[in-house]
Coordinates of C-alpha atoms and ligand atoms in Angstrom, one line a residue:
M1 CA -9.3 35.2 2.6
S2 CA -8.6 31.4 1.9
R3 CA -5.7 29.4 3.1
K4 CA -3.1 28.6 0.1
I5 CA -2.0 24.9 0.2
L6 CA 0.9 23.4 -1.9
V7 CA 0.6 19.7 -2.5
V8 CA 3.6 18.2 -4.2
G9 CA 2.9 14.7 -5.5
A10 CA -0.2 13.5 -7.2
G11 CA -0.4 10.0 -5.7
Q12 CA -3.4 8.2 -3.3
S13 CA -2.3 10.6 -0.5
G14 CA -1.9 14.1 -2.6
L15 CA -4.7 13.8 -4.4
Q16 CA -6.8 12.7 -1.4
L17 CA -5.6 15.5 0.6
A18 CA -5.7 18.5 -2.7
L19 CA -9.5 17.1 -3.7
G20 CA -10.6 17.2 0.6
L21 CA -8.9 20.6 1.1
Q22 CA -10.6 21.9 -2.0
S23 CA -14.0 20.6 -1.3
H24 CA -13.3 22.6 2.2
G25 CA -12.7 25.8 0.4
Y26 CA -9.0 25.8 0.5
E27 CA -6.9 27.2 -2.6
V28 CA -4.9 24.4 -3.5
T29 CA -2.4 24.6 -5.9
L30 CA -1.3 20.3 -6.9
M31 CA 2.1 20.3 -8.2
S32 CA 2.4 16.7 -10.5
N33 CA 5.8 15.1 -12.5
R34 CA 3.1 13.8 -15.0
T35 CA 0.4 14.5 -17.0
A36 CA -3.2 12.4 -16.1
D37 CA -2.5 10.8 -19.6
E38 CA 1.3 10.0 -18.6
I39 CA 0.1 8.1 -15.8
R40 CA -2.9 6.2 -17.4
S41 CA -0.9 5.4 -20.0
G42 CA 2.0 4.5 -18.2
R43 CA 3.6 1.5 -16.1
V44 CA 1.8 0.2 -13.0
M45 CA 3.1 1.1 -10.1
S46 CA 1.8 -0.9 -7.2
T47 CA -1.0 -3.5 -6.5
Q48 CA -2.8 -1.0 -4.2
C49 CA -5.7 -3.5 -2.3
M50 CA -7.3 -1.1 0.0
F51 CA -9.2 -2.1 3.0
H52 CA -12.6 -0.9 4.9
T53 CA -11.5 2.0 6.7
A54 CA -9.0 3.1 3.9
L55 CA -11.8 2.7 1.3
Q56 CA -14.6 4.7 3.6
H57 CA -12.2 7.8 3.9
E58 CA -12.3 8.1 -0.1
R59 CA -16.1 7.4 -0.1
D60 CA -16.4 10.3 2.9
L61 CA -15.1 12.4 0.5
Q62 CA -17.3 11.3 -2.4
L63 CA -14.2 9.6 -4.4
G64 CA -15.2 6.3 -4.6
F65 CA -15.5 6.9 -8.5
W66 CA -15.0 3.0 -9.4
E67 CA -16.4 1.4 -6.2
S68 CA -19.3 -0.4 -8.5
Q69 CA -17.0 -1.6 -11.4
A70 CA -13.9 -3.0 -9.1
P71 CA -14.3 -6.4 -7.6
K72 CA -15.5 -6.7 -4.7
I73 CA -12.4 -8.8 -2.4
E74 CA -14.4 -10.1 0.6
G75 CA -11.9 -12.7 1.7
L76 CA -7.7 -12.6 2.7
G77 CA -6.3 -16.0 2.5
V78 CA -3.1 -17.4 3.6
S79 CA -1.9 -20.6 2.4
V80 CA 1.9 -21.6 3.4
A81 CA 4.3 -24.3 1.3
A82 CA 4.9 -27.5 3.5
P83 CA 8.5 -27.1 4.1
G84 CA 10.8 -28.9 2.1
S85 CA 8.2 -30.2 -0.5
H86 CA 9.2 -27.5 -3.5
D87 CA 13.2 -29.2 -3.0
P88 CA 12.7 -30.7 -5.8
G89 CA 9.3 -31.4 -7.0
P90 CA 5.7 -31.0 -5.7
T91 CA 4.8 -28.6 -3.5
Q92 CA 1.8 -29.2 -0.6
R93 CA 0.4 -26.9 1.1
A94 CA 1.3 -26.9 5.3
I95 CA -1.8 -24.3 5.8
D96 CA -4.6 -23.4 3.8
W97 CA -7.4 -21.1 4.8
V98 CA -9.5 -17.9 4.3
G99 CA -11.0 -15.4 6.5
K100 CA -13.9 -13.3 5.6
L101 CA -13.6 -9.6 5.5
D102 CA -16.3 -7.6 7.9
G103 CA -16.2 -4.9 4.9
H104 CA -14.9 -5.6 1.5
A105 CA -11.6 -4.2 0.0
Q106 CA -11.1 -3.3 -3.4
S107 CA -7.8 -2.2 -5.9
V108 CA -8.5 0.2 -8.3
D109 CA -5.3 0.6 -10.3
Q110 CA -3.8 4.0 -9.6
R111 CA -3.3 4.4 -13.0
V112 CA -7.0 5.1 -13.6
K113 CA -7.6 6.4 -10.2
M114 CA -5.0 8.9 -10.1
A115 CA -5.3 10.0 -13.9
G116 CA -9.2 9.9 -12.9
W117 CA -8.9 11.8 -9.2
M118 CA -6.6 14.4 -11.0
E119 CA -8.8 15.3 -13.7
T120 CA -11.6 15.7 -11.1
F121 CA -9.4 17.8 -9.2
S122 CA -8.9 20.6 -12.6
Q123 CA -12.6 19.8 -13.1
R124 CA -13.9 21.9 -10.0
G125 CA -10.9 24.7 -10.4
G126 CA -8.1 23.3 -8.8
Q127 CA -4.6 24.3 -9.9
L128 CA -2.9 21.7 -11.5
V129 CA 0.8 22.5 -12.7
I130 CA 2.5 20.0 -14.4
H131 CA 6.6 19.9 -13.2
G132 CA 9.1 17.7 -11.4
A133 CA 9.0 20.0 -7.9
A134 CA 13.0 20.1 -6.8
V135 CA 13.9 21.6 -3.4
S136 CA 15.1 24.8 -4.7
D137 CA 11.2 25.2 -5.8
L138 CA 9.9 24.0 -2.5
D139 CA 12.0 27.2 -0.8
Y140 CA 10.3 29.4 -3.1
F141 CA 6.5 28.3 -2.6
S142 CA 7.3 28.0 1.1
R143 CA 7.5 31.6 1.3
T144 CA 4.2 32.4 -1.1
Y145 CA 2.0 29.1 0.4
D146 CA 0.5 28.6 3.8
L147 CA 1.6 25.6 3.8
V148 CA 3.5 23.0 1.7
L149 CA 2.8 19.3 1.5
V150 CA 5.0 16.9 0.3
S151 CA 3.2 13.5 -1.2
A152 CA 5.9 12.9 -3.9
G153 CA 6.4 8.9 -2.4
K154 CA 9.4 7.1 -2.4
G155 CA 11.4 9.6 -5.1
E156 CA 14.1 11.9 -4.4
L157 CA 12.5 14.5 -2.5
V158 CA 12.7 12.0 0.4
S159 CA 16.4 13.2 0.8
M160 CA 14.8 16.3 2.4
F161 CA 14.0 14.5 5.0
G162 CA 16.0 12.9 7.8
R163 CA 16.1 9.2 7.9
D164 CA 14.4 8.1 11.6
A165 CA 16.6 5.3 13.1
S166 CA 15.2 4.6 16.1
R167 CA 11.8 3.6 14.0
S168 CA 13.5 2.4 10.9
P169 CA 15.0 -1.7 12.0
Y170 CA 16.2 -2.4 8.3
T171 CA 18.9 -0.5 6.4
E172 CA 17.9 -2.4 3.2
P173 CA 15.2 -3.6 1.2
Q174 CA 14.1 -7.0 2.8
R175 CA 12.3 -8.0 -0.4
A176 CA 12.8 -8.0 -4.3
L177 CA 9.3 -7.2 -5.8
A178 CA 8.1 -8.0 -8.8
V179 CA 4.4 -7.1 -10.2
A180 CA 2.5 -8.5 -13.3
Y181 CA -1.3 -7.5 -14.2
V182 CA -2.9 -10.2 -15.9
H183 CA -6.5 -11.5 -18.0
G184 CA -7.5 -15.0 -18.0
L185 CA -6.4 -16.1 -14.2
G186 CA -8.8 -18.7 -13.2
V187 CA -10.7 -18.7 -10.1
R188 CA -9.5 -21.2 -6.4
P189 CA -11.6 -24.1 -7.1
E190 CA -11.9 -24.1 -2.9
H191 CA -13.8 -20.9 -3.5
P192 CA -15.1 -19.6 -6.6
D193 CA -17.9 -17.9 -5.2
F194 CA -16.2 -15.3 -3.7
D195 CA -13.0 -12.7 -4.7
A196 CA -9.9 -13.0 -2.0
V197 CA -6.4 -11.6 -1.6
R198 CA -4.3 -14.9 -2.0
C199 CA -1.4 -14.7 0.4
N200 CA 1.2 -17.5 -0.5
L201 CA 4.0 -18.1 1.5
V202 CA 6.7 -19.8 0.7
P203 CA 9.3 -20.1 3.6
G204 CA 12.6 -19.2 3.1
V205 CA 11.7 -18.0 -0.3
G206 CA 9.1 -15.4 -0.3
E207 CA 5.6 -14.5 -0.7
L208 CA 3.2 -14.5 -3.5
F209 CA -0.2 -12.5 -3.6
I210 CA -3.0 -12.6 -6.3
M211 CA -5.4 -10.3 -6.1
P212 CA -8.6 -9.0 -8.4
T213 CA -8.1 -5.5 -9.8
L214 CA -10.1 -3.1 -11.8
T215 CA -7.0 -1.7 -14.5
T216 CA -7.3 0.6 -17.8
T217 CA -8.8 -2.6 -19.9
G218 CA -11.4 -3.7 -17.1
R219 CA -11.3 -6.7 -14.6
A220 CA -7.7 -8.3 -14.3
D221 CA -5.9 -10.1 -11.7
I222 CA -2.1 -8.9 -9.8
L223 CA 0.5 -11.9 -9.9
F224 CA 3.0 -10.4 -7.2
W225 CA 6.4 -12.1 -6.0
E226 CA 8.1 -10.8 -3.1
G227 CA 11.4 -12.6 -3.0
V228 CA 14.0 -12.5 0.0
P229 CA 16.9 -11.1 -1.3
G230 CA 19.3 -13.2 -2.8
G231 CA 17.2 -16.1 -3.1
P232 CA 15.3 -18.1 -5.7
V233 CA 12.5 -15.0 -6.4
D234 CA 15.1 -12.4 -6.3
A235 CA 15.5 -12.8 -10.7
F236 CA 13.7 -9.8 -11.8
K237 CA 16.9 -7.6 -11.9
G238 CA 17.6 -6.9 -15.9
V239 CA 14.3 -8.1 -17.2
K240 CA 13.2 -5.5 -19.1
D241 CA 10.8 -7.4 -21.7
P242 CA 7.4 -7.7 -20.4
S243 CA 6.6 -11.1 -21.4
E244 CA 9.9 -12.4 -20.5
H245 CA 9.2 -10.8 -16.4
L246 CA 5.3 -12.8 -17.0
A247 CA 7.2 -16.0 -18.2
L248 CA 9.2 -16.0 -14.8
T249 CA 6.8 -14.9 -12.5
L250 CA 5.0 -17.9 -14.1
E251 CA 8.2 -20.7 -13.7
L252 CA 8.5 -19.5 -10.3
M253 CA 4.9 -20.1 -8.9
E254 CA 5.1 -23.6 -10.9
K255 CA 8.2 -24.2 -9.1
F256 CA 6.6 -22.8 -5.3
T257 CA 3.3 -22.4 -5.4
P258 CA 1.8 -25.0 -8.2
W259 CA -1.6 -24.5 -7.0
E260 CA -1.9 -21.0 -8.2
Y261 CA 0.4 -21.9 -11.3
A262 CA -2.6 -24.5 -11.7
R263 CA -5.0 -21.5 -12.7
A264 CA -2.3 -19.3 -14.5
T265 CA -2.0 -21.3 -17.5
K266 CA -3.7 -19.3 -19.9
V267 CA -3.5 -15.7 -18.4
E268 CA -1.5 -12.9 -20.6
L269 CA -0.3 -9.5 -20.1
T270 CA -3.0 -6.5 -19.5
D271 CA -0.6 -4.5 -21.3
A272 CA 3.1 -3.6 -22.3
N273 CA 3.2 -1.5 -18.9
G274 CA 1.4 -3.9 -16.9
T275 CA 4.8 -5.2 -15.1
L276 CA 6.7 -3.1 -12.3
A277 CA 10.2 -4.6 -10.4
G278 CA 11.8 -3.1 -7.8
R279 CA 12.5 -3.0 -4.1
Y280 CA 13.6 -0.4 -1.1
A281 CA 14.3 -0.5 2.5
P282 CA 11.0 0.1 4.5
T283 CA 11.9 3.7 6.1
V284 CA 10.5 6.1 8.7
R285 CA 11.6 10.1 8.6
N286 CA 11.2 13.0 10.5
P287 CA 8.0 14.6 9.5
I288 CA 9.4 18.0 8.8
G289 CA 11.6 19.1 6.1
R290 CA 13.8 22.2 6.4
L291 CA 14.4 23.9 3.4
P292 CA 18.2 25.8 2.6
G293 CA 16.4 29.2 2.9
G294 CA 14.8 28.3 6.3
G295 CA 11.3 27.1 5.6
A296 CA 9.8 24.3 6.2
V297 CA 7.4 21.4 4.7
L298 CA 5.6 18.8 6.1
G299 CA 6.1 15.3 4.4
V300 CA 2.8 13.0 3.8
A301 CA 2.4 9.4 3.5
D302 CA 5.0 7.3 2.0
V303 CA 7.6 10.4 2.3
V304 CA 7.4 10.1 6.0
V305 CA 6.2 6.3 6.4
A306 CA 7.2 3.5 3.7
N307 CA 6.6 -0.1 4.5
D308 CA 7.6 -2.7 2.5
P309 CA 4.0 -4.0 0.7
I310 CA 4.2 -7.5 2.0
T311 CA 1.0 -6.3 4.2
G312 CA -0.6 -4.3 1.4
Q313 CA -0.6 -1.5 3.4
G314 CA 0.7 1.5 1.8
S315 CA -2.4 3.0 0.1
N316 CA -4.3 2.5 3.1
S317 CA -1.7 4.3 4.9
A318 CA -1.6 7.1 2.5
S319 CA -5.5 7.1 2.6
K320 CA -5.3 7.5 6.7
C321 CA -2.8 9.7 6.3
A322 CA -4.5 12.2 4.0
A323 CA -7.5 12.1 6.1
S324 CA -5.4 12.8 9.4
Y325 CA -3.8 15.7 8.0
L326 CA -6.8 16.7 6.9
S327 CA -8.6 16.5 9.9
S328 CA -5.4 18.4 11.7
I329 CA -5.5 21.4 8.9
V330 CA -9.5 22.0 9.5
D331 CA -9.0 21.6 13.1
H332 CA -6.2 24.7 12.9
G333 CA -8.2 27.1 11.6
D334 CA -6.6 30.8 10.9
K335 CA -3.4 29.7 13.0
P336 CA 0.2 29.6 10.8
F337 CA 1.2 26.0 10.0
D338 CA 4.3 26.5 12.0
E339 CA 6.8 23.5 12.7
E340 CA 5.2 22.9 16.0
W341 CA 1.8 22.2 14.3
M342 CA 3.9 19.9 11.6
Q343 CA 4.8 17.6 14.5
S344 CA 1.5 17.5 15.9
A345 CA 0.0 16.6 12.9
F346 CA 2.5 13.8 12.4
D347 CA 2.1 12.6 15.8
R348 CA -1.7 12.5 15.3
Y349 CA -0.9 10.4 12.3
W350 CA 1.9 8.0 14.0
D351 CA -0.9 6.8 16.5
T352 CA -2.2 5.0 13.4
A353 CA 0.8 4.5 11.2
Q354 CA 3.3 2.5 14.2
H355 CA 0.9 0.1 14.0
V356 CA 1.2 -0.7 10.5
T357 CA 5.5 -0.6 10.9
K358 CA 5.6 -2.6 13.5
W359 CA 3.5 -5.0 11.8
T360 CA 4.7 -4.8 8.6
N361 CA 8.5 -4.9 9.9
T362 CA 7.7 -8.5 11.8
M363 CA 5.6 -10.1 9.0
L364 CA 9.7 -9.6 7.2
Q365 CA 11.0 -11.8 9.5
A366 CA 10.5 -15.8 9.9
P367 CA 7.9 -16.3 11.7
P368 CA 8.3 -17.4 15.8
E369 CA 6.2 -20.3 16.7
H370 CA 3.5 -18.7 18.3
V371 CA 2.5 -17.1 15.3
L372 CA 2.9 -20.3 13.2
N373 CA 0.4 -22.0 16.0
L374 CA -1.7 -19.1 15.3
I375 CA -1.5 -19.1 11.3
G376 CA -2.2 -22.9 11.5
A377 CA -5.1 -22.6 14.4
A378 CA -6.8 -20.7 11.6
G379 CA -7.1 -23.3 9.3
Q380 CA -9.3 -24.9 12.2
L381 CA -11.0 -22.1 13.9
Q382 CA -13.0 -19.9 11.1
P383 CA -13.1 -17.1 14.0
V384 CA -9.0 -16.9 13.9
A385 CA -8.8 -16.7 10.2
D386 CA -11.4 -13.9 10.0
R387 CA -9.9 -12.0 12.7
F388 CA -6.3 -12.1 10.9
A389 CA -7.7 -11.0 7.9
N390 CA -9.6 -8.1 9.4
G391 CA -6.5 -7.0 10.7
F392 CA -4.8 -6.4 7.1
N393 CA -7.8 -3.2 7.9
N394 CA -7.1 -2.4 11.4
P395 CA -3.8 -3.4 11.9
A396 CA -3.7 -2.1 15.7
D397 CA -5.6 -5.2 16.8
F398 CA -2.7 -7.5 16.2
E399 CA -1.4 -6.0 19.4
N400 CA -4.2 -7.7 21.0
F401 CA -3.5 -11.5 19.8
F402 CA -0.1 -11.8 17.8
Y403 CA 3.1 -10.1 19.3
D404 CA 3.3 -11.9 22.5
P405 CA 3.2 -15.8 22.7
E406 CA 1.3 -15.3 26.3
K407 CA -1.4 -13.5 24.2
T408 CA -1.5 -15.6 21.3
A409 CA -2.0 -18.6 23.7
Q410 CA -4.9 -16.5 25.8
Y411 CA -6.6 -15.6 22.3
L412 CA -6.5 -19.3 21.1
A413 CA -8.1 -20.6 24.3
S414 CA -10.7 -18.3 24.4
V415 CA -11.7 -19.0 20.8
Ligands
LIG1 C1 4.8 -3.8 -5.7 C2 4.0 -2.7 -4.8 C3 2.7 -3.3 -4.2 C4 2.1 -2.9 -3.3 N1 0.8 -3.0 -3.1 C5 0.0 -2.1 -2.2 C6 -1.2 -2.9 -1.8 O1 -2.1 -4.0 -2.1 N2 -1.9 -2.5 -0.6 C7 -1.4 -0.9 -0.1 O2 -2.1 -0.2 0.3 N3 -0.5 -0.8 -0.9 C8 0.9 -0.9 -1.4 N4 1.8 -0.8 -1.8 C9 2.1 0.9 -1.6 C10 1.4 1.8 -2.0 O3 1.3 1.9 -3.7 C11 2.1 3.2 -1.8 O4 2.1 3.3 -0.6 C12 1.0 4.4 -1.7 O5 1.1 4.6 -3.2 C13 2.0 5.6 -1.2 O6 0.8 6.6 -1.5 P1 1.8 8.1 -1.7 O7 0.7 9.1 -2.1 O8 2.7 8.1 -0.5 O9 2.9 8.3 -2.8 P2 2.3 7.7 -4.3 O10 1.1 7.4 -4.1 O11 3.6 7.2 -5.1 O12 2.5 8.9 -5.0 C14 3.7 9.8 -5.1 C15 3.2 10.8 -6.7 O13 4.4 11.7 -6.4 C16 5.0 12.1 -7.9 N5 6.3 12.4 -7.5 C17 7.4 12.1 -7.1 N6 8.6 12.9 -7.4 C18 7.7 14.1 -7.7 C19 8.0 15.6 -7.8 N7 9.6 15.9 -7.4 N8 7.4 16.4 -8.3 C20 6.2 16.4 -8.5 N9 5.4 15.0 -8.1 C21 6.6 14.1 -7.8 C22 4.9 10.7 -8.6 O14 5.0 10.6 -9.6 C23 3.6 10.2 -7.7 O15 2.6 10.0 -9.1 C24 2.5 -1.4 -2.9 C25 3.9 -0.7 -3.3 C26 4.7 -1.5 -4.2 C27 5.6 -0.8 -4.9

């Protein structure tokens, strides 16, 4: 008899897991609080830039439906505003380089991807239930399913999973987030020949990320400000009107990153739902949610490990978590999915996730001198730029040359 699994939440991790389990012959029910059409016509949710390894997990399940349409992101650039140069006037770049990615990255608007995957799940015979699950529902379902996976992102269901203080150094949001999807952005004149994610660091103020995406209206670009709380870019609270949101985004670009503003003077929003603003505290949680009736459920991706998007890792991690859990489930055969198994499945995922959390939490801090040296050296030494860029695909590599000043010095001496 096939095993019955309930997946709660139809985002990157939940859909990838539901479709993966389905292809392995499990009887899968997927619970989503929104229909595919509501997702497709709703608000943007992310910038969702995914690097090679995460994309490969999708390809392994034949789910890379948009690969040929989505812009191929072949590089990752870092620019650092020269200190003081934005006070008040013209801004210069102290650092400006682009590293080449070994495998391309892509961003497919989650509105397009999740709506499409949800329809595929139903077409393949999966049971889709449109319902916002409450803890009381899960109590019941934990008795009727062999396994309940909670992949509901950063929503209310996380309250079932205790915060792991030893792995969560921050109790407050470290950045205010503001996203705008636009058409009409020009290319960066230095490298008009290939697409790259552009990371613009403005010390003490925040970061501006720019990347191409495939959205509901075709190719677009995303302007994504991360503002240090209380600073000048933490300015989007209460801005409800999308055109006001875009105007503010551009105003801040003109002030702090004029080299990016120069190519943004003709942009317009992709659609009225093409903006997003908010903030959250990066949090690692205990993976097992215990229900009032005694049942247990396993948390997935953002539910258990939510990092700040400063390093663009959440969707990548969601894909890696889904792939890891899928293997853990399949490897477990017919044995019961008890709490011991749940903990071991999470521990296997944490082997990779811990590197993402460590690196992301480090990047939220002002960089120490050896990191500034490293980022500066990447402007002269292309292999350093390339290695840094490829760290976005495999953050475990930062252990080898990023955190420890001695290792950084050794690495730079060896290049
Ligand atoms: C501004 C911003 C920019 C980002 N940029 C990047 C990036 O460039 N690269 C990257 O890799 N990551 C990025 N991320 C992070 C990434 O979007 C998330 O980490 C990723 O989507 C998490 O996937 P998930 O499956 O855990 O949850 P989600 O994608 O959040 O999916 C959860 C789903 O569950 C549904 N749900 C919630 N509650 C319930 C309920 N009670 N019942 C049923 N359904 C429910 C939600 O509606 C949602 O559809 C960014 C995030 C933000 C906010």
